Amino acid sequence: MAKKIIQVNDLNFENVLTNISLEIYEGDFIGIIGPNGGGKSTFIKLLLNILKPNSGQIKFYEDIRSKIGYVPQNATTLDEVFPATVEEIIKTAFTNKTFFLKRISPEENSYLNFLMESFEILDLKSKLFVELSGGQKQRVLIVRALVNKPKILILDEPDIGLDTISQTKFIENINKINKENKTIIIFITHHLGMIEKYITRTFYINGVLK
């Protein structure tokens, strides 16, 4: 039986979420669906401790809060006025362990290049982030979220800005990471059909969990 990683009990937040209870297990690929304003992103922010619940409990069975990769909605506007390259943006994921991005290990650099190649942005590494298309920016930020090998990867509508071919390749890469590393994927989307053959469970959130 898969190992339980997160237990959520009777979670309430303002007038947005009511009595949310669920369990998340190692290796889960979870699809979260629901209408705009239904509380999907709010639930994620509660998981991430960005917001505090009015009542209820979120219990982590392993100390992995520091091992969560997160790509929020509208993240492609990141540093629009900051002249950073794709590689520099991705390497900011290492700023908790090095100063001015100078001392990442050869292994980390090799994995970074592997991810950039997998998500088809290796040839963009020297381009300014601001010059990229929306879909390219999204892939850069997903690689940034993955480069530290998170135990949980949370993606809030990551398919926005990707064409059909890019969506398919992107989902295949995410599924591979889920299967090979047992990385928990939490994927918010309005297009469940895109991921339904890969997901292990689906949560419908519209104020309450269904």
Short mmCIF file of C-alpha atoms in Angstrom, two decimals:
data_model
loop_
_atom_site.label_atom_id
_atom_site.label_comp_id
_atom_site.label_asym_id
_atom_site.label_seq_id
_atom_site.Cartn_x
_atom_site.Cartn_y
_atom_site.Cartn_z
CA MET A 1 0.00 0.00 0.00
CA ALA A 2 1.27 3.47 -0.87
CA LYS A 3 2.61 5.62 1.94
CA LYS A 4 0.37 8.44 3.14
CA ILE A 5 2.12 11.81 2.81
CA ILE A 6 -0.59 14.39 3.59
CA GLN A 7 -3.81 14.21 5.59
CA VAL A 8 -6.31 17.08 5.38
CA ASN A 9 -9.13 17.13 7.94
CA ASP A 10 -12.18 19.44 8.00
CA LEU A 11 -10.36 22.36 6.41
CA ASN A 12 -12.22 25.68 6.38
CA PHE A 13 -11.14 29.02 4.97
CA GLU A 14 -13.33 32.13 5.17
CA ASN A 15 -16.32 31.68 2.86
CA VAL A 16 -14.26 29.94 0.17
CA LEU A 17 -13.71 26.36 1.41
CA THR A 18 -15.84 24.28 3.77
CA ASN A 19 -14.96 21.02 5.52
CA ILE A 20 -12.34 19.82 3.01
CA SER A 21 -10.96 16.39 3.94
CA LEU A 22 -8.66 14.26 1.78
CA GLU A 23 -5.51 12.14 1.76
CA ILE A 24 -2.51 12.29 -0.56
CA TYR A 25 -0.18 9.33 -1.05
CA GLU A 26 3.34 8.86 -2.36
CA GLY A 27 3.31 8.64 -6.14
CA ASP A 28 -0.14 10.19 -6.56
CA PHE A 29 -0.93 12.09 -9.75
CA ILE A 30 -3.90 14.19 -8.70
CA GLY A 31 -6.12 16.23 -10.97
CA ILE A 32 -8.00 19.10 -9.33
CA ILE A 33 -10.94 20.53 -11.24
CA GLY A 34 -13.76 22.95 -10.51
CA PRO A 35 -15.16 26.31 -11.58
CA ASN A 36 -13.31 29.60 -11.40
CA GLY A 37 -13.67 30.97 -7.87
CA GLY A 38 -14.41 27.53 -6.47
CA GLY A 39 -11.36 27.51 -4.22
CA LYS A 40 -8.84 25.37 -6.10
CA SER A 41 -5.97 27.85 -5.87
CA THR A 42 -6.94 28.74 -2.30
CA PHE A 43 -6.65 25.07 -1.33
CA ILE A 44 -3.16 24.94 -2.84
CA LYS A 45 -2.11 28.06 -0.93
CA LEU A 46 -3.32 26.44 2.28
CA LEU A 47 -1.22 23.35 1.51
CA LEU A 48 1.78 25.60 0.92
CA ASN A 49 1.18 27.51 4.16
CA ILE A 50 0.79 30.74 2.19
CA LEU A 51 -2.68 31.05 3.73
CA LYS A 52 -3.78 29.92 7.19
CA PRO A 53 -7.05 28.00 7.62
CA ASN A 54 -9.78 29.29 9.90
CA SER A 55 -10.11 25.75 11.22
CA GLY A 56 -9.12 22.22 10.37
CA GLN A 57 -5.76 20.52 9.97
CA ILE A 58 -3.17 19.78 7.31
CA LYS A 59 -0.79 17.08 8.48
CA PHE A 60 2.43 16.17 6.65
CA TYR A 61 3.69 12.68 7.52
CA GLU A 62 7.16 13.58 6.25
CA ASP A 63 9.10 16.84 6.59
CA ILE A 64 8.75 17.82 2.95
CA ARG A 65 7.39 21.38 3.02
CA SER A 66 10.82 22.53 1.81
CA LYS A 67 10.65 19.96 -1.01
CA ILE A 68 7.60 21.30 -2.82
CA GLY A 69 7.86 22.71 -6.33
CA TYR A 70 5.12 25.18 -7.23
CA VAL A 71 4.15 26.97 -10.42
CA PRO A 72 1.25 29.36 -9.69
CA GLN A 73 -1.25 30.86 -12.10
CA ASN A 74 0.03 33.80 -14.14
CA ALA A 75 3.61 33.00 -13.16
CA THR A 76 4.78 33.86 -16.66
CA THR A 77 4.80 37.55 -15.71
CA LEU A 78 7.77 36.83 -13.41
CA ASP A 79 10.51 39.46 -13.64
CA GLU A 80 9.11 41.08 -16.77
CA VAL A 81 11.34 44.10 -16.19
CA PHE A 82 14.37 42.18 -14.90
CA PRO A 83 16.90 41.35 -17.66
CA ALA A 84 17.50 37.74 -16.65
CA THR A 85 18.19 34.87 -19.04
CA VAL A 86 16.36 31.57 -19.01
CA GLU A 87 19.31 29.86 -17.33
CA GLU A 88 19.55 32.58 -14.68
CA ILE A 89 15.83 32.35 -13.91
CA ILE A 90 16.06 28.57 -13.45
CA LYS A 91 19.19 28.84 -11.30
CA THR A 92 17.38 31.11 -8.85
CA ALA A 93 15.96 27.83 -7.51
CA PHE A 94 19.41 27.28 -5.96
CA THR A 95 19.64 30.65 -4.17
CA ASN A 96 18.92 29.02 -0.81
CA LYS A 97 22.24 27.18 -1.04
CA THR A 98 24.58 29.50 -2.90
CA PHE A 99 25.26 33.20 -3.42
CA PHE A 100 24.85 34.78 -6.85
CA LEU A 101 24.28 31.36 -8.39
CA LYS A 102 28.01 30.55 -8.67
CA ARG A 103 28.44 27.21 -6.93
CA ILE A 104 25.93 24.67 -8.13
CA SER A 105 27.47 21.22 -8.37
CA PRO A 106 28.29 19.45 -11.66
CA GLU A 107 25.49 16.97 -10.89
CA GLU A 108 22.99 19.78 -10.38
CA ASN A 109 24.11 21.49 -13.56
CA SER A 110 23.83 18.22 -15.49
CA TYR A 111 20.28 17.65 -14.22
CA LEU A 112 19.37 21.26 -15.03
CA ASN A 113 20.51 20.73 -18.64
CA PHE A 114 18.69 17.39 -18.81
CA LEU A 115 15.43 19.05 -17.75
CA MET A 116 15.88 21.93 -20.16
CA GLU A 117 16.41 19.46 -22.98
CA SER A 118 13.41 17.36 -21.89
CA PHE A 119 11.14 20.40 -21.90
CA GLU A 120 12.67 21.71 -25.14
CA ILE A 121 14.13 24.95 -23.80
CA LEU A 122 17.85 24.10 -23.85
CA ASP A 123 18.35 26.19 -26.97
CA LEU A 124 16.73 29.14 -25.14
CA LYS A 125 19.08 29.12 -22.14
CA SER A 126 20.82 32.37 -23.09
CA LYS A 127 17.68 34.23 -24.18
CA LEU A 128 16.08 36.83 -21.94
CA PHE A 129 13.02 35.49 -20.15
CA VAL A 130 11.00 38.54 -21.17
CA GLU A 131 11.56 37.73 -24.85
CA LEU A 132 9.91 34.30 -24.67
CA SER A 133 6.38 33.31 -25.65
CA GLY A 134 3.88 32.47 -22.92
CA GLY A 135 4.29 28.74 -23.51
CA GLN A 136 8.08 28.95 -23.40
CA LYS A 137 7.96 30.94 -20.16
CA GLN A 138 5.67 28.31 -18.64
CA ARG A 139 8.16 25.55 -19.48
CA VAL A 140 11.03 27.58 -17.99
CA LEU A 141 9.16 27.96 -14.70
CA ILE A 142 8.23 24.27 -14.62
CA VAL A 143 11.90 23.34 -15.06
CA ARG A 144 12.75 25.80 -12.28
CA ALA A 145 10.23 24.04 -10.02
CA LEU A 146 11.71 20.63 -10.87
CA VAL A 147 15.43 21.33 -10.69
CA ASN A 148 15.67 20.66 -6.93
CA LYS A 149 13.91 17.29 -7.36
CA PRO A 150 10.82 18.11 -5.28
CA LYS A 151 8.79 15.42 -3.52
CA ILE A 152 5.62 17.27 -4.52
CA LEU A 153 5.06 19.29 -7.69
CA ILE A 154 2.05 21.61 -7.71
CA LEU A 155 0.98 23.02 -11.06
CA ASP A 156 -1.83 25.59 -11.18
CA GLU A 157 -3.24 25.50 -14.73
CA PRO A 158 0.18 24.93 -16.34
CA ASP A 159 -1.39 24.16 -19.73
CA ILE A 160 -2.27 27.82 -20.31
CA GLY A 161 -0.31 29.14 -23.29
CA LEU A 162 0.75 25.72 -24.60
CA ASP A 163 -0.36 24.43 -27.98
CA THR A 164 -1.68 20.88 -28.34
CA ILE A 165 1.67 19.35 -29.32
CA SER A 166 3.49 21.12 -26.49
CA GLN A 167 0.77 20.06 -24.02
CA THR A 168 1.17 16.42 -24.98
CA LYS A 169 4.96 16.48 -24.65
CA PHE A 170 4.72 18.40 -21.38
CA ILE A 171 2.25 15.92 -19.84
CA GLU A 172 4.39 12.96 -20.93
CA ASN A 173 7.42 14.51 -19.18
CA ILE A 174 5.44 15.21 -16.01
CA ASN A 175 4.08 11.66 -16.01
CA LYS A 176 7.60 10.26 -16.42
CA ILE A 177 8.81 12.25 -13.41
CA ASN A 178 5.82 11.00 -11.42
CA LYS A 179 6.47 7.37 -12.28
CA GLU A 180 10.26 7.31 -12.07
CA ASN A 181 10.71 9.43 -8.93
CA LYS A 182 7.35 8.82 -7.19
CA THR A 183 6.95 12.59 -7.22
CA ILE A 184 3.45 13.59 -6.16
CA ILE A 185 1.85 15.69 -8.90
CA ILE A 186 -1.02 18.02 -8.02
CA PHE A 187 -2.35 19.40 -11.29
CA ILE A 188 -5.09 22.06 -11.41
CA THR A 189 -6.79 22.21 -14.78
CA HIS A 190 -9.99 23.02 -16.64
CA HIS A 191 -9.09 20.36 -19.24
CA LEU A 192 -9.20 17.04 -17.43
CA GLY A 193 -9.16 15.09 -20.69
CA MET A 194 -5.57 16.16 -21.21
CA ILE A 195 -4.37 14.26 -18.14
CA GLU A 196 -7.09 11.70 -17.37
CA LYS A 197 -5.12 8.67 -18.59
CA TYR A 198 -2.27 9.54 -16.21
CA ILE A 199 -4.02 10.63 -13.01
CA THR A 200 -4.60 8.32 -10.07
CA ARG A 201 -7.39 10.41 -8.51
CA THR A 202 -9.51 13.48 -9.23
CA PHE A 203 -10.79 16.06 -6.75
CA TYR A 204 -13.61 18.42 -7.69
CA ILE A 205 -13.53 21.56 -5.56
CA ASN A 206 -16.33 24.11 -5.59
CA GLY A 207 -16.37 25.43 -2.04
CA VAL A 208 -16.63 21.82 -0.89
CA LEU A 209 -14.89 18.65 -2.07
CA LYS A 210 -16.82 16.28 -4.30
#
